[in-house]
Amino acid sequence: MSNIYEIIDSLNLGEAETHKIQINLINNPEKEERLLFALTNKNNDAKTRFLESFLETIPDEHQVLKRSLEEITEVKKKVRLLENELYKTKFTVTVTHEVGKNVLNTASPTLNEIFSFLKSETPISLDSLDTTSLPQYCKNEDEVQKKFIKFFNSLKGRIKCNIIDTSTSNWLKDPIGKIDISIIDGSQVLWAHLISGIEIKQSLKNTTLYHEAIGQLVDRFQTVFRMQRGRRFIIGAVCCDNLIEFIYANSELKLKRSGLLELSFTKQTTGMQMLLNMLSSNQHQLGYSPPKDHEALVGTSGFTYENVLRQADNGRGSLVFSGFINSKKAVLKASMDLNNELKMLEILKDCEYIPQVINKGLLSDGRMFIVTTPAGVHLEAKKHGVKGTLKALRDVMKALKFSHEHHIYHRDVSYLNIVYKNQRGYLIDWGVASNTSDLVNAPLTGTYLFSSLPVLNCFESGVPHTYSVNDEIESLFYVFMYIACDGIVRWRKHSDLSTSVAIKYNVMICPFEFGRHLVKYAYGEFHEYLLKFRDIIFPYGSDLEKRNISIDEIIEIFGDWINELE
């Protein structure tokens, strides 16, 4: 339902009672928050009881409106904002299949409307494609995925977008996310260039898988709207090899769906024609417009733009581009305030494991920018193996050792802040780094997925925390674990901080739970070193106060492990 008053109507309170609430709310806007809280209660009896008590506080006679027309208009704007926030709360459930269930319960099928969005100017007919080599039956999700990729490959040259299998981890970064099939503008898989996505399951007749697919797609839609500022809507799909459903979402996460449609690779069906139309549509039909942030780069000396790595969705509002300067691959970072990062990088400029600033200044729109080298890649277990990963993380420890010797703590050691280039690891993004003299009063920061347990506990309780070597090395351990497990860590799925802390604590402190996680998710060659590293990080189990990690000792230990693998 799309507004607060419709929800009240659904409780059958009657026209008079509803009108009384409307009048009272306009005269007493301070009650909006209480009312919104009550309406988001999942217990209908509790809602009714609250509204009955709410009505008892309102005089029987109609109140005279005491506010000017301008004030009433402003109040109505607030109500609309609350309605939007209320609507969005329906899709912020932690578990994806619950999100999907909510979508199906709140968005009725509107096939004709979805079909009208997907009318291609250059339609492709299934009859014009050779699908004889596609397997007729698929035993599992992996086979379904391969079937679709083979089918999409047959469309090359007939569609303008690129379709990429991104079902494995570590494709979409900053923030980290996974979509089975990414429809991309250009060749690089970046949030800024994501036109649409498709989630694939072995079956959509399985209710749990069906709900999960829709939940995953809607979750990715939320990220797309954060990463592509100004995007008004997006259309994606969930499918198996014989069913498909199209999902439309606008930037306020108001959803429409086609309902499940038959999908066949051997005969023309509405589902297949809509899929072909989606892939051959113009980008704007799916809500996508190419990013224009690079236009602000005009006038920056010597930097040639290549693509957008990150748009300004994070708290610091940073834009990050890849490109070239003097024929050398480089990274340009732009923000309203880069003074702290520039200060830190100047102090740390003699460290070979920290990026070097080769240019700085102002963009044409007034934002500060810095250009740094090298432009590395993020670590991947399959690509770099345990030996390459250990080498890179040892280099990062050397960067931390150097910064600590200069009384600086990074405070955001995370997967995305480590890159690898020419057999060397680099620790990047020093924007929230602090001098040790400021650590006691410094606000808590970092990426919760990789934050140490003491930092997370302080986040949760609001108690001040002084960063230490222990915190930075513990974060590095989580990076190692994240790489070894291809991005699958059990506390990642939970947006609720308390749940995330509890799961992380349980996995780290309990040897059985840690071993179970490794066996299930980590590549075998990493097991031995993850177990050894964990014993260094948690030498006294749950007693975190007693540990005293020596970064020099760990660098030496990592060197021994690397030599073992030579």
Coordinates of C-alpha atoms in Angstrom, one line a residue, residues 4-202:
I4 CA -0.3 5.8 5.6
Y5 CA -4.0 6.6 5.4
E6 CA -4.7 3.6 3.1
I7 CA -3.1 1.4 5.7
I8 CA -5.4 2.9 8.4
D9 CA -8.4 2.3 6.1
S10 CA -7.3 -1.4 5.8
L11 CA -7.8 -1.7 9.5
N12 CA -11.5 -0.8 9.1
L13 CA -11.5 2.1 11.6
G14 CA -14.2 3.9 9.6
E15 CA -14.3 7.2 7.8
A16 CA -14.9 9.4 10.8
E17 CA -12.0 7.9 12.8
T18 CA -9.7 8.2 9.8
H19 CA -10.6 11.8 9.3
K20 CA -9.9 12.5 13.0
I21 CA -6.4 11.0 12.6
Q22 CA -5.7 13.1 9.5
I23 CA -6.7 16.3 11.2
N24 CA -4.8 15.5 14.4
L25 CA -1.7 14.5 12.5
I26 CA -1.7 17.8 10.6
N27 CA -2.1 19.8 13.8
N28 CA 0.4 17.7 15.8
P29 CA 3.2 16.6 13.4
E30 CA 5.3 15.5 16.3
K31 CA 3.1 12.4 16.5
E32 CA 4.1 11.3 13.0
E33 CA 7.0 9.3 14.2
R34 CA 4.9 7.4 16.8
L35 CA 2.2 6.7 14.2
L36 CA 4.7 5.5 11.6
F37 CA 6.3 3.2 14.2
A38 CA 2.9 1.7 15.0
L39 CA 2.0 1.2 11.3
T40 CA 5.2 -0.8 10.7
N41 CA 4.4 -3.2 13.5
K42 CA 3.8 -6.6 11.9
N43 CA 1.2 -7.5 14.5
N44 CA -2.2 -6.2 13.3
D45 CA -3.8 -6.5 16.7
A46 CA -1.0 -4.3 18.1
K47 CA -1.6 -1.8 15.3
T48 CA -5.4 -1.7 16.1
R49 CA -4.8 -1.3 19.8
F50 CA -2.4 1.6 19.3
L51 CA -4.7 3.4 16.9
E52 CA -7.7 3.0 19.3
S53 CA -5.6 4.5 22.1
F54 CA -4.4 7.2 19.6
L55 CA -8.0 8.0 18.8
E56 CA -8.9 8.3 22.5
T57 CA -6.5 11.2 22.8
I58 CA -8.3 13.2 20.1
P59 CA -11.3 15.4 21.1
D60 CA -14.6 14.3 19.6
E61 CA -15.2 17.6 17.9
H62 CA -13.3 18.5 14.8
Q63 CA -10.3 20.6 15.6
V64 CA -9.9 24.0 13.9
L65 CA -6.9 24.0 11.7
K66 CA -4.5 26.5 13.2
R67 CA -1.8 26.4 10.5
S68 CA -1.3 28.4 7.4
L69 CA -1.6 26.8 4.0
E70 CA 2.2 26.9 3.6
E71 CA 2.6 25.0 6.9
I72 CA 0.0 22.4 5.9
T73 CA 1.7 21.9 2.5
E74 CA 5.0 21.4 4.3
V75 CA 3.4 18.8 6.6
K76 CA 2.0 17.0 3.6
K77 CA 5.4 16.8 2.1
K78 CA 6.7 15.2 5.3
V79 CA 3.9 12.7 5.2
R80 CA 4.8 11.8 1.6
L81 CA 8.4 11.3 2.7
L82 CA 7.3 9.1 5.5
E83 CA 5.1 7.1 3.1
N84 CA 8.1 6.5 0.9
E85 CA 10.2 5.4 3.9
L86 CA 7.4 3.1 5.1
Y87 CA 7.2 1.6 1.6
K88 CA 11.0 1.0 1.5
T89 CA 10.9 -0.8 4.9
K90 CA 9.0 -3.6 3.3
F91 CA 12.1 -4.5 1.3
T92 CA 14.8 -4.2 3.9
V93 CA 14.4 -7.6 5.5
T94 CA 17.7 -9.3 6.1
V95 CA 16.9 -12.7 4.5
T96 CA 16.5 -12.5 0.7
H97 CA 13.7 -15.0 0.4
E98 CA 11.7 -12.9 2.9
V99 CA 12.3 -9.9 0.7
G100 CA 11.0 -11.8 -2.3
K101 CA 8.0 -13.0 -0.5
N102 CA 7.2 -9.4 0.5
V103 CA 7.5 -8.3 -3.2
L104 CA 5.1 -11.0 -4.3
N105 CA 2.6 -10.0 -1.6
T106 CA 2.7 -6.3 -2.4
A107 CA 3.2 -6.0 -6.2
S108 CA 0.4 -7.5 -8.3
P109 CA 1.3 -8.7 -11.8
T110 CA 0.9 -6.0 -14.5
L111 CA 2.1 -7.9 -17.7
N112 CA 0.8 -5.4 -20.2
E113 CA 2.5 -2.5 -18.5
I114 CA 5.9 -4.4 -18.3
F115 CA 5.5 -5.5 -21.9
S116 CA 5.0 -1.9 -23.0
F117 CA 8.4 -1.0 -21.4
L118 CA 10.1 -3.7 -23.3
K119 CA 9.0 -2.9 -26.9
S120 CA 12.3 -3.0 -28.8
E121 CA 13.0 -0.8 -31.8
T122 CA 15.2 -3.6 -33.2
P123 CA 13.4 -6.8 -32.1
I124 CA 15.1 -10.1 -32.4
S125 CA 13.0 -13.2 -33.3
L126 CA 13.8 -16.6 -31.7
D127 CA 13.3 -18.1 -35.2
S128 CA 16.4 -16.2 -36.4
L129 CA 18.6 -17.8 -33.8
D130 CA 20.2 -21.2 -33.8
T131 CA 19.4 -22.9 -30.5
T132 CA 19.9 -26.5 -31.6
S133 CA 23.1 -26.8 -29.6
L134 CA 21.5 -25.8 -26.3
P135 CA 20.9 -28.6 -23.8
Q136 CA 17.2 -29.7 -23.5
Y137 CA 17.4 -30.5 -19.8
C138 CA 19.4 -29.0 -16.9
K139 CA 20.2 -31.0 -13.8
N140 CA 21.3 -28.1 -11.6
E141 CA 21.6 -24.3 -11.4
D142 CA 25.1 -24.4 -12.8
E143 CA 23.9 -26.1 -16.0
V144 CA 21.0 -23.6 -16.3
Q145 CA 23.6 -20.8 -16.0
K146 CA 25.8 -22.2 -18.7
K147 CA 22.7 -22.7 -21.0
F148 CA 21.8 -19.0 -20.7
I149 CA 25.4 -17.9 -21.2
K150 CA 25.6 -20.0 -24.4
F151 CA 22.3 -18.5 -25.6
F152 CA 23.4 -14.9 -24.8
N153 CA 26.7 -15.5 -26.7
S154 CA 24.7 -16.3 -29.8
L155 CA 23.3 -12.7 -29.6
K156 CA 26.7 -11.0 -30.0
G157 CA 26.7 -8.6 -32.9
R158 CA 23.0 -8.2 -32.7
I159 CA 22.8 -6.3 -29.4
K160 CA 24.7 -3.2 -28.2
C161 CA 25.2 -4.2 -24.6
N162 CA 27.6 -6.8 -23.1
I163 CA 26.2 -9.7 -21.2
I164 CA 28.6 -11.1 -18.7
D165 CA 28.4 -14.2 -16.4
T166 CA 29.1 -12.6 -13.0
S167 CA 27.7 -15.4 -10.9
T168 CA 31.1 -15.9 -9.2
S169 CA 32.2 -13.5 -6.5
N170 CA 34.3 -10.4 -6.7
W171 CA 33.0 -8.9 -9.9
L172 CA 31.0 -6.0 -8.7
K173 CA 32.9 -4.0 -6.1
D174 CA 32.5 -1.0 -3.9
P175 CA 30.1 -2.0 -2.6
I176 CA 30.6 -5.7 -3.1
G177 CA 27.7 -7.5 -4.7
K178 CA 26.8 -10.5 -6.9
I179 CA 24.4 -10.8 -9.9
D180 CA 24.2 -14.0 -11.9
I181 CA 24.0 -12.2 -15.3
S182 CA 25.1 -8.5 -15.6
I183 CA 24.0 -6.5 -18.6
I184 CA 26.8 -3.9 -19.0
D185 CA 27.4 -0.7 -20.9
G186 CA 31.0 -1.2 -22.1
S187 CA 33.4 -4.0 -21.2
Q188 CA 34.1 -3.4 -17.4
V189 CA 31.7 -4.8 -14.8
L190 CA 31.1 -1.7 -12.7
W191 CA 28.0 -0.5 -10.8
A192 CA 28.2 2.8 -12.7
H193 CA 27.9 0.9 -16.0
L194 CA 25.3 -1.7 -15.0
I195 CA 22.2 -1.5 -17.3
S196 CA 20.3 -4.4 -15.7
G197 CA 20.7 -7.8 -14.2
I198 CA 19.2 -11.3 -14.3
E199 CA 19.1 -13.8 -11.4
I200 CA 19.0 -17.5 -12.4
K201 CA 17.8 -20.5 -10.4
Q202 CA 17.4 -24.1 -11.2

